[in-house]
């Protein structure tokens, strides 16, 4: 699949900082030391509805990861998937009487437009589950050869007990894993499974559902976790720097994916850091397509909201916190954007040397975007109160905000 166009990232004076980020697996900060090419996999959308503020907040966090790395003069190799066949997509298509493939294309198109408007940097490889099937089948066959997969009435399951490191991404106890498995696409109560947590690798063809030739696996379609593993291993290989997504993906999705990859390759770990963004809610509940309590990026854009203000609203909460989207959050961002634009519209102002360092330091410190906003707020307030004589300082501020926060002033 094609991704979306990249906005330019201005180079900044001085030296960028190495990223320290919270890793779910070790439940602590890690200082990443990627080579000249940093490697990141971020789980993409299941395209059955438009991009809501929760999705946007999660992609915003990983956009910041890229911007911090780019500022250290590294290249970034970024891979993202699109889960363009899965139960929720098929269920929504049936409910609405539309073709599942058309629905996926339509919502993926809208997602690209939203990402472009928000100036999120695109992945170099944007890969759909359907197009990944030829790479998924041999991996499932290999897991079967290794004794790490088994058949159950034609469906094929992964044996979590095949991975000695199983459980080390999310660090949950058995009861919590079982409850989350039932909640998030697993089937712990299906009779005949070796371990209730075992996830599906290949789902045998069902009447009325799309299916593909799976070679020795028979006709069917891929499970969710093996999809991301196949795409990540194909384009990034093992031991890449960051696997990212919202906190609802830590278990089972990232836990299972890590186990698949570790059993397939005999290497550990799949990713050096598992990074998870908090959940954005509305009216006291997690914003989710299944609950329908949504604020869409595209709807705000249609209402004439400046995407730069949406971006500033996303930055106003730390990526790891759970927070609520409210009209006030957006209004505060609109006001801040106005103040910043006024401040950089003059030819001179207070020195911006310290500001570049402050924004760099804030983001390198576990992506502390609220602290970065506070630093720019301070400069803008000084500009408004007393101005300054540093010719070009407003330009430096604009470029800093553009390069590190993805906001065009
Ligand atoms: N296709 C899979 C990943 S392979 C999937 O989870 N798709 S999704 O469309 O449901 O979610 C896309 C991304 O948005 C995931 O990283 C998910 O964790 C994140 N996300 C979903 N809802 C929220 C929310 N309310 N707040 C923050 N992030 C969210
Ligand atoms: Zn994924």
CSV table of C-alpha atoms and ligand atoms in Angstrom, one decimal:
chain,number,residue,atom,x,y,z
A,1,UNK,CA,0.0,0.0,0.0
A,2,UNK,CA,1.1,3.6,-0.4
A,3,UNK,CA,1.4,5.7,2.8
A,4,UNK,CA,0.9,9.5,2.7
A,5,UNK,CA,3.1,12.5,1.8
A,6,UNK,CA,5.8,13.6,4.3
A,7,UNK,CA,6.0,17.1,5.5
A,8,UNK,CA,9.5,18.5,5.6
A,9,UNK,CA,11.4,18.4,8.9
A,10,UNK,CA,13.7,21.5,9.2
A,11,UNK,CA,17.2,20.8,10.6
A,12,UNK,CA,17.9,22.6,13.9
A,13,UNK,CA,21.1,24.2,15.1
A,14,UNK,CA,23.2,22.3,17.8
A,15,UNK,CA,22.9,18.7,18.9
A,16,UNK,CA,19.8,16.5,19.4
A,17,UNK,CA,19.4,14.3,22.5
A,18,UNK,CA,19.2,10.6,22.7
A,19,UNK,CA,15.7,9.4,23.6
A,20,UNK,CA,15.0,7.9,27.1
A,21,UNK,CA,11.6,6.2,26.9
A,22,UNK,CA,9.4,4.1,29.2
A,23,UNK,CA,9.5,0.4,28.3
A,24,UNK,CA,6.5,-1.6,29.3
A,25,UNK,CA,8.5,-4.9,29.4
A,26,UNK,CA,11.0,-3.7,32.0
A,27,UNK,CA,8.5,-1.1,33.4
A,28,UNK,CA,11.2,1.5,33.5
A,29,UNK,CA,13.0,4.0,31.4
A,30,UNK,CA,15.5,2.8,28.7
A,31,UNK,CA,17.9,5.0,26.8
A,32,UNK,CA,17.7,3.8,23.3
A,33,UNK,CA,20.9,3.7,21.3
A,34,UNK,CA,19.8,3.0,17.8
A,35,UNK,CA,22.4,2.7,15.1
A,36,UNK,CA,22.5,5.2,12.2
A,37,UNK,CA,19.1,3.9,11.2
A,38,UNK,CA,16.6,3.6,14.0
A,39,UNK,CA,13.9,1.0,13.5
A,40,UNK,CA,10.3,1.3,14.7
A,41,UNK,CA,7.1,-0.6,14.1
A,42,UNK,CA,3.8,1.0,15.1
A,43,UNK,CA,0.6,-0.9,14.9
A,44,UNK,CA,-1.8,0.6,12.4
A,45,UNK,CA,-5.6,1.0,12.3
A,46,UNK,CA,-8.3,-1.6,11.7
A,47,UNK,CA,-10.0,0.5,9.0
A,48,UNK,CA,-13.7,0.1,9.8
A,49,UNK,CA,-14.3,3.7,11.1
A,50,UNK,CA,-12.7,7.1,10.9
A,51,UNK,CA,-9.6,8.2,12.9
A,52,UNK,CA,-10.7,9.3,16.4
A,53,UNK,CA,-8.7,11.4,18.9
A,54,UNK,CA,-7.5,8.3,20.6
A,55,UNK,CA,-5.9,6.9,17.5
A,56,UNK,CA,-4.5,10.4,16.7
A,57,UNK,CA,-3.0,10.7,20.2
A,58,UNK,CA,-1.2,7.3,19.9
A,59,UNK,CA,0.2,8.1,16.4
A,60,UNK,CA,1.2,11.5,17.8
A,61,UNK,CA,3.4,9.8,20.4
A,62,UNK,CA,5.3,7.8,17.8
A,63,UNK,CA,5.6,10.7,15.5
A,64,UNK,CA,7.5,12.4,18.4
A,65,UNK,CA,9.8,9.4,18.7
A,66,UNK,CA,10.7,9.8,15.0
A,67,UNK,CA,11.3,13.5,15.4
A,68,UNK,CA,13.6,13.1,18.3
A,69,UNK,CA,15.6,10.5,16.4
A,70,UNK,CA,15.7,12.7,13.2
A,71,UNK,CA,17.0,15.5,15.4
A,72,UNK,CA,20.0,13.3,16.3
A,73,UNK,CA,20.8,13.1,12.5
A,74,UNK,CA,19.7,9.4,12.4
A,75,UNK,CA,17.5,8.0,9.7
A,76,UNK,CA,14.3,6.4,10.8
A,77,UNK,CA,13.0,3.1,9.3
A,78,UNK,CA,9.3,3.2,10.2
A,79,UNK,CA,6.9,0.4,9.4
A,80,UNK,CA,3.1,0.4,10.0
A,81,UNK,CA,0.4,-2.1,9.1
A,82,UNK,CA,-3.3,-1.8,8.3
A,83,UNK,CA,-5.4,-4.6,9.6
A,84,UNK,CA,-7.5,-4.7,6.5
A,85,UNK,CA,-9.2,-8.0,7.3
A,86,UNK,CA,-10.3,-9.0,10.8
A,87,UNK,CA,-13.5,-9.7,12.7
A,88,UNK,CA,-14.4,-6.1,13.6
A,89,UNK,CA,-14.1,-5.0,10.0
A,90,UNK,CA,-16.2,-7.9,8.7
A,91,UNK,CA,-18.8,-7.3,11.4
A,92,UNK,CA,-19.1,-3.6,10.6
A,93,UNK,CA,-19.3,-4.3,6.9
A,94,UNK,CA,-22.1,-6.8,7.5
A,95,UNK,CA,-24.0,-4.4,9.8
A,96,UNK,CA,-23.8,-1.6,7.3
A,97,UNK,CA,-24.5,-3.8,4.2
A,98,UNK,CA,-21.3,-2.7,2.5
A,99,UNK,CA,-18.4,-4.7,1.0
A,100,UNK,CA,-15.7,-5.2,3.6
A,101,UNK,CA,-12.9,-4.5,1.1
A,102,UNK,CA,-14.5,-1.2,0.0
A,103,UNK,CA,-15.0,-0.2,3.7
A,104,UNK,CA,-11.3,-0.9,4.4
A,105,UNK,CA,-10.2,1.2,1.3
A,106,UNK,CA,-12.4,4.1,2.2
A,107,UNK,CA,-11.4,4.3,5.9
A,108,UNK,CA,-7.7,3.9,5.1
A,109,UNK,CA,-8.0,6.7,2.6
A,110,UNK,CA,-9.5,8.9,5.2
A,111,UNK,CA,-6.8,7.9,7.7
A,112,UNK,CA,-4.1,9.0,5.3
A,113,UNK,CA,-5.8,12.4,4.8
A,114,UNK,CA,-6.0,12.8,8.6
A,115,UNK,CA,-2.4,11.9,9.1
A,116,UNK,CA,-1.3,14.2,6.3
A,117,UNK,CA,-3.3,17.1,7.8
A,118,UNK,CA,-1.8,16.5,11.2
A,119,UNK,CA,1.7,16.4,9.7
A,120,UNK,CA,2.4,12.9,11.1
A,121,UNK,CA,5.5,11.5,9.3
A,122,UNK,CA,4.6,8.6,7.1
A,123,UNK,CA,6.0,5.0,7.4
A,124,UNK,CA,8.4,3.9,4.7
A,125,UNK,CA,6.5,0.7,4.5
A,126,UNK,CA,2.7,0.8,4.9
A,127,UNK,CA,1.5,-2.8,4.6
A,128,UNK,CA,-2.0,-4.3,4.7
A,129,UNK,CA,-2.8,-7.7,6.3
A,130,UNK,CA,-4.2,-9.0,3.0
A,131,UNK,CA,-1.0,-8.2,1.0
A,132,UNK,CA,1.1,-9.7,3.8
A,133,UNK,CA,-0.7,-13.2,3.6
A,134,UNK,CA,2.0,-14.7,1.3
A,135,UNK,CA,4.6,-13.9,4.0
A,136,UNK,CA,2.4,-15.0,6.9
A,137,UNK,CA,1.6,-18.6,5.6
A,138,UNK,CA,5.3,-19.8,5.7
A,139,UNK,CA,5.7,-18.4,9.2
A,140,UNK,CA,2.7,-20.4,10.5
A,141,UNK,CA,4.0,-23.5,8.7
A,142,UNK,CA,7.3,-23.0,10.4
A,143,UNK,CA,5.7,-22.6,13.8
A,144,UNK,CA,4.0,-25.9,13.2
A,145,UNK,CA,7.2,-27.6,12.2
A,146,UNK,CA,8.8,-26.3,15.4
A,147,UNK,CA,5.9,-27.9,17.4
A,148,UNK,CA,4.8,-24.4,18.5
A,149,UNK,CA,1.4,-24.6,16.7
A,150,UNK,CA,-1.5,-27.0,16.6
A,151,UNK,CA,-4.7,-27.6,14.7
A,152,UNK,CA,-8.1,-27.4,16.3
A,153,UNK,CA,-11.0,-28.2,14.0
A,154,UNK,CA,-9.0,-26.8,11.0
A,155,UNK,CA,-8.0,-23.6,12.9
A,156,UNK,CA,-4.4,-23.3,13.9
A,157,UNK,CA,-3.3,-22.0,17.3
A,158,UNK,CA,0.0,-20.9,18.7
A,159,UNK,CA,1.2,-22.6,21.9
A,160,UNK,CA,2.2,-19.8,24.3
A,161,UNK,CA,4.1,-22.4,26.3
A,162,UNK,CA,6.6,-22.8,23.4
A,163,UNK,CA,8.1,-19.4,24.4
A,164,UNK,CA,10.1,-19.3,27.6
A,165,UNK,CA,9.8,-15.5,27.6
A,166,UNK,CA,6.0,-15.5,27.3
A,167,UNK,CA,4.6,-12.9,29.6
A,168,UNK,CA,7.6,-10.7,29.7
A,169,UNK,CA,6.1,-7.8,27.6
A,170,UNK,CA,3.1,-7.1,29.8
A,171,UNK,CA,4.1,-8.8,33.1
A,172,UNK,CA,0.5,-9.7,34.0
A,173,UNK,CA,-0.7,-12.5,36.2
A,174,UNK,CA,-2.6,-15.5,34.8
A,175,UNK,CA,-6.0,-14.2,35.8
A,176,UNK,CA,-5.4,-10.7,34.2
A,177,UNK,CA,-4.2,-12.3,31.0
A,178,UNK,CA,-7.2,-14.5,30.8
A,179,UNK,CA,-9.6,-11.7,31.3
A,180,UNK,CA,-7.9,-9.4,28.8
A,181,UNK,CA,-7.7,-12.3,26.3
A,182,UNK,CA,-11.5,-12.7,26.4
A,183,UNK,CA,-12.0,-8.9,26.1
A,184,UNK,CA,-9.5,-8.3,23.3
A,185,UNK,CA,-10.2,-10.8,20.5
A,186,UNK,CA,-9.1,-14.1,22.1
A,187,UNK,CA,-11.2,-17.2,22.9
A,188,UNK,CA,-9.9,-18.5,26.2
A,189,UNK,CA,-13.0,-20.6,26.8
A,190,UNK,CA,-12.9,-22.6,23.5
A,191,UNK,CA,-12.7,-26.3,24.4
A,192,UNK,CA,-9.7,-28.3,23.1
A,193,UNK,CA,-7.0,-25.5,23.5
A,194,UNK,CA,-3.8,-26.6,25.1
A,195,UNK,CA,-3.6,-23.3,27.0
A,196,UNK,CA,-6.6,-21.0,27.2
A,197,UNK,CA,-4.4,-18.1,26.2
A,198,UNK,CA,-3.2,-19.6,23.0
A,199,UNK,CA,-4.0,-17.2,20.1
A,200,UNK,CA,-5.2,-18.0,16.6
A,201,UNK,CA,-2.6,-18.0,13.9
A,202,UNK,CA,-4.8,-19.1,11.0
A,203,UNK,CA,-8.5,-19.2,10.9
A,204,UNK,CA,-10.0,-21.8,8.6
A,205,UNK,CA,-12.4,-20.4,5.9
A,206,UNK,CA,-15.9,-19.6,7.3
A,207,UNK,CA,-19.0,-19.6,5.2
A,208,UNK,CA,-19.7,-16.0,3.9
A,209,UNK,CA,-16.2,-14.7,5.0
A,210,UNK,CA,-13.3,-13.9,2.8
A,211,UNK,CA,-10.5,-16.5,2.7
A,212,UNK,CA,-7.2,-17.1,0.9
A,213,UNK,CA,-5.1,-20.0,-0.2
A,214,UNK,CA,-2.9,-21.0,2.8
A,215,UNK,CA,-0.9,-23.8,1.2
A,216,UNK,CA,-0.6,-26.6,3.7
A,217,UNK,CA,-2.7,-24.6,6.2
A,218,UNK,CA,-5.8,-24.9,4.0
A,219,UNK,CA,-8.0,-21.9,2.9
A,220,UNK,CA,-8.4,-19.3,5.6
A,221,UNK,CA,-7.3,-16.0,6.9
A,222,UNK,CA,-4.5,-14.9,9.3
A,223,UNK,CA,-4.8,-14.2,13.0
A,224,UNK,CA,-4.1,-10.7,14.2
A,225,UNK,CA,-0.8,-11.1,16.0
A,226,UNK,CA,1.0,-13.0,13.3
A,227,UNK,CA,0.1,-10.3,10.8
A,228,UNK,CA,2.2,-7.7,12.6
A,229,UNK,CA,5.0,-10.2,13.2
A,230,UNK,CA,5.3,-11.1,9.6
A,231,UNK,CA,5.3,-7.5,8.5
A,232,UNK,CA,7.8,-6.4,11.2
A,233,UNK,CA,10.2,-9.3,10.6
A,234,UNK,CA,10.0,-8.8,6.8
A,235,UNK,CA,10.8,-5.1,6.9
A,236,UNK,CA,12.8,-4.6,10.1
A,237,UNK,CA,14.1,-8.0,11.2
A,238,UNK,CA,14.6,-9.0,14.9
A,239,UNK,CA,15.6,-6.7,17.8
A,240,UNK,CA,14.3,-3.5,16.3
A,241,UNK,CA,14.3,-0.4,18.5
A,242,UNK,CA,10.6,0.2,19.3
A,243,UNK,CA,7.3,-1.5,19.0
A,244,UNK,CA,4.5,0.9,19.6
A,245,UNK,CA,0.8,1.2,20.1
A,246,UNK,CA,-1.9,2.1,22.6
A,247,UNK,CA,-1.8,0.5,26.0
A,248,UNK,CA,-4.7,-1.8,25.0
A,249,UNK,CA,-2.2,-3.5,22.7
A,250,UNK,CA,0.3,-4.5,25.4
A,251,UNK,CA,-1.7,-7.7,26.1
A,252,UNK,CA,-2.5,-9.8,24.2
A,253,UNK,CA,-1.3,-8.2,20.9
A,254,UNK,CA,2.3,-7.3,21.7
A,255,UNK,CA,2.8,-10.1,24.1
A,256,UNK,CA,1.7,-12.7,21.5
A,257,UNK,CA,3.6,-11.1,18.7
A,258,UNK,CA,6.8,-11.1,20.7
A,259,UNK,CA,6.3,-14.8,21.5
A,260,UNK,CA,5.6,-15.7,17.8
A,261,UNK,CA,8.8,-13.9,16.7
A,262,UNK,CA,11.0,-15.2,19.5
A,263,UNK,CA,10.0,-18.8,18.8
A,264,UNK,CA,10.4,-18.3,15.0
A,265,UNK,CA,13.9,-16.9,15.2
A,266,UNK,CA,15.3,-18.2,18.5
A,267,UNK,CA,16.3,-14.6,19.3
A,268,UNK,CA,15.1,-12.4,22.2
A,269,UNK,CA,13.7,-9.8,22.4
A,270,UNK,CA,11.7,-8.8,19.3
A,271,UNK,CA,11.8,-5.1,20.2
A,272,UNK,CA,14.3,-3.3,22.5
A,273,UNK,CA,11.4,-1.2,23.9
A,274,UNK,CA,7.7,-1.8,24.0
A,275,UNK,CA,6.1,1.6,24.1
A,276,UNK,CA,2.5,2.2,24.9
A,277,UNK,CA,0.4,5.3,24.8
A,278,UNK,CA,-2.4,6.0,27.3
A,279,UNK,CA,-6.1,5.8,26.4
A,280,UNK,CA,-8.0,8.9,25.4
A,281,UNK,CA,-11.6,8.9,26.7
A,282,UNK,CA,-14.7,10.9,26.2
A,283,UNK,CA,-17.4,11.2,28.9
A,284,UNK,CA,-15.6,8.9,31.3
A,285,UNK,CA,-15.1,6.0,28.9
A,286,UNK,CA,-12.2,4.9,26.6
A,287,UNK,CA,-12.9,6.3,23.2
A,288,UNK,CA,-13.6,3.3,21.0
A,289,UNK,CA,-15.1,2.4,17.7
A,290,UNK,CA,-17.1,-0.4,19.4
A,291,UNK,CA,-18.6,2.0,22.0
A,292,UNK,CA,-19.2,4.7,19.5
A,293,UNK,CA,-18.2,7.6,21.8
A,294,UNK,CA,-16.0,9.2,19.3
A,295,UNK,CA,-14.6,12.6,18.2
A,296,UNK,CA,-13.2,12.2,14.7
A,297,UNK,CA,-10.2,14.1,13.3
A,298,UNK,CA,-12.0,14.4,10.0
A,299,UNK,CA,-15.1,15.8,11.6
A,300,UNK,CA,-13.1,18.5,13.4
A,301,UNK,CA,-11.3,19.3,10.1
A,302,UNK,CA,-14.7,19.6,8.3
A,303,UNK,CA,-15.8,22.0,11.1
A,304,UNK,CA,-12.9,24.2,10.2
A,305,UNK,CA,-10.6,23.4,13.1
A,306,UNK,CA,-7.0,24.0,12.2
A,307,UNK,CA,-5.1,20.7,12.3
A,308,UNK,CA,-2.2,22.5,14.0
A,309,UNK,CA,-4.6,23.2,16.9
A,310,UNK,CA,-5.6,19.5,17.0
A,311,UNK,CA,-1.9,18.6,17.1
A,312,UNK,CA,-1.3,21.0,20.0
A,313,UNK,CA,-4.3,19.6,21.9
A,314,UNK,CA,-2.7,16.1,21.5
A,315,UNK,CA,0.6,17.4,22.8
A,316,UNK,CA,-1.0,19.0,25.9
A,317,UNK,CA,-1.2,15.6,27.7
A,318,UNK,CA,1.7,13.3,28.4
A,319,UNK,CA,1.5,10.3,26.0
A,320,UNK,CA,1.5,7.8,28.8
A,321,UNK,CA,-1.4,9.3,30.7
A,322,UNK,CA,-5.0,8.4,30.2
A,323,UNK,CA,-6.9,11.6,29.5
A,324,UNK,CA,-10.3,12.9,28.5
A,325,UNK,CA,-10.9,14.8,25.3
A,326,UNK,CA,-13.1,17.9,26.0
A,327,UNK,CA,-14.1,21.0,24.1
A,328,UNK,CA,-11.9,22.9,26.6
A,329,UNK,CA,-8.8,20.9,25.6
A,330,UNK,CA,-9.4,22.0,22.0
A,331,UNK,CA,-10.2,25.6,22.9
A,332,UNK,CA,-7.0,25.9,25.0
A,333,UNK,CA,-5.0,24.6,22.0
A,334,UNK,CA,-6.7,27.0,19.6
A,335,UNK,CA,-5.8,29.9,22.0
A,336,UNK,CA,-2.2,28.6,22.4
A,337,UNK,CA,-1.8,28.4,18.6
A,338,UNK,CA,-3.0,32.0,18.3
A,339,UNK,CA,-0.5,33.2,20.9
A,340,UNK,CA,2.4,31.3,19.3
A,341,UNK,CA,1.6,32.6,15.8
A,342,UNK,CA,1.4,36.2,17.0
A,343,UNK,CA,4.7,35.7,18.8
A,344,UNK,CA,6.6,34.4,15.8
A,345,UNK,CA,5.1,36.9,13.3
A,346,UNK,CA,7.5,39.6,14.4
A,347,UNK,CA,11.0,39.8,12.9
A,348,UNK,CA,12.9,39.9,16.2
A,349,UNK,CA,12.3,38.8,19.8
A,350,UNK,CA,14.0,37.3,22.9
A,351,UNK,CA,16.8,34.8,22.3
A,352,UNK,CA,15.6,31.3,21.4
A,353,UNK,CA,18.9,29.5,22.1
A,354,UNK,CA,17.7,28.2,25.5
A,355,UNK,CA,14.3,27.3,24.0
A,356,UNK,CA,15.7,24.8,21.5
A,357,UNK,CA,17.6,23.0,24.3
A,358,UNK,CA,14.5,23.0,26.5
A,359,UNK,CA,12.3,21.5,23.9
A,360,UNK,CA,14.9,18.9,23.0
A,361,UNK,CA,15.4,18.0,26.7
A,362,UNK,CA,11.7,17.7,27.3
A,363,UNK,CA,11.0,15.4,24.4
A,364,UNK,CA,14.1,13.2,25.0
A,365,UNK,CA,12.8,12.8,28.6
A,366,UNK,CA,10.1,10.2,27.8
A,367,UNK,CA,8.4,12.5,25.2
A,368,UNK,CA,7.4,15.1,27.7
A,369,UNK,CA,5.4,17.2,25.2
A,370,UNK,CA,3.5,19.2,27.9
A,371,UNK,CA,7.0,20.4,29.2
A,372,UNK,CA,7.9,21.3,25.6
A,373,UNK,CA,4.7,23.3,25.2
A,374,UNK,CA,5.5,25.1,28.5
A,375,UNK,CA,8.9,26.1,27.2
A,376,UNK,CA,7.4,27.6,24.1
A,377,UNK,CA,4.7,29.3,26.2
A,378,UNK,CA,7.4,31.0,28.2
A,379,UNK,CA,9.2,32.3,25.2
A,380,UNK,CA,5.9,33.5,23.6
A,381,UNK,CA,5.0,35.3,26.9
A,382,UNK,CA,8.3,37.1,27.0
A,383,UNK,CA,7.9,38.1,23.4
A,384,UNK,CA,4.4,39.5,24.2
A,385,UNK,CA,5.5,41.3,27.4
A,386,UNK,CA,8.8,42.8,26.5
A,387,UNK,CA,9.9,41.7,23.0
A,388,UNK,CA,13.6,41.4,22.2
A,389,UNK,CA,16.3,42.3,19.7
A,390,UNK,CA,17.4,38.9,18.5
A,391,UNK,CA,16.9,39.0,14.8
A,392,UNK,CA,15.8,35.6,13.6
A,393,UNK,CA,14.7,34.3,17.0
A,394,UNK,CA,11.1,33.9,15.9
A,395,UNK,CA,12.3,31.9,12.9
A,396,UNK,CA,14.3,29.6,15.2
A,397,UNK,CA,11.2,29.1,17.3
A,398,UNK,CA,9.1,28.3,14.3
A,399,UNK,CA,11.5,25.8,13.0
A,400,UNK,CA,11.9,24.2,16.4
A,401,UNK,CA,8.1,23.8,16.8
A,402,UNK,CA,7.9,22.5,13.2
A,403,UNK,CA,10.8,20.0,13.5
A,404,UNK,CA,10.2,18.6,17.0
A,405,UNK,CA,6.4,19.0,17.5
A,406,UNK,CA,5.2,18.7,13.9
A,407,UNK,CA,3.3,22.0,14.2
A,408,UNK,CA,3.5,24.6,11.4
A,409,UNK,CA,3.2,28.1,12.8
B,1,LIG,N1,-5.1,-2.8,13.8
B,1,LIG,C1,-4.8,-3.0,15.3
B,1,LIG,C2,-3.3,-2.9,15.6
B,1,LIG,S1,-2.4,-4.1,14.7
B,1,LIG,C3,-5.6,-2.0,16.1
B,1,LIG,O1,-5.5,-2.0,17.3
B,1,LIG,N2,-6.3,-1.1,15.4
B,1,LIG,S2,-7.2,0.1,16.0
B,1,LIG,O2,-7.8,0.8,14.9
B,1,LIG,O3,-8.1,-0.5,17.0
B,1,LIG,O4,-6.3,1.0,16.9
B,1,LIG,C4,-5.2,1.7,16.3
B,1,LIG,C5,-4.3,2.3,17.3
B,1,LIG,O5,-5.0,3.2,18.1
B,1,LIG,C6,-3.8,1.2,18.3
B,1,LIG,O6,-2.4,1.5,18.6
B,1,LIG,C7,-4.6,1.4,19.5
B,1,LIG,O7,-4.0,1.0,20.7
B,1,LIG,C8,-4.9,2.9,19.5
B,1,LIG,N3,-6.1,3.3,20.2
B,1,LIG,C9,-7.4,2.8,20.0
B,1,LIG,N4,-8.2,3.5,20.8
B,1,LIG,C10,-7.5,4.4,21.5
B,1,LIG,C11,-7.8,5.4,22.5
B,1,LIG,N5,-9.1,5.5,23.0
B,1,LIG,N6,-6.8,6.1,23.0
B,1,LIG,C12,-5.6,6.0,22.6
B,1,LIG,N7,-5.2,5.1,21.6
B,1,LIG,C13,-6.2,4.3,21.1
B,2,LIG,ZN1,-0.4,-4.7,15.4
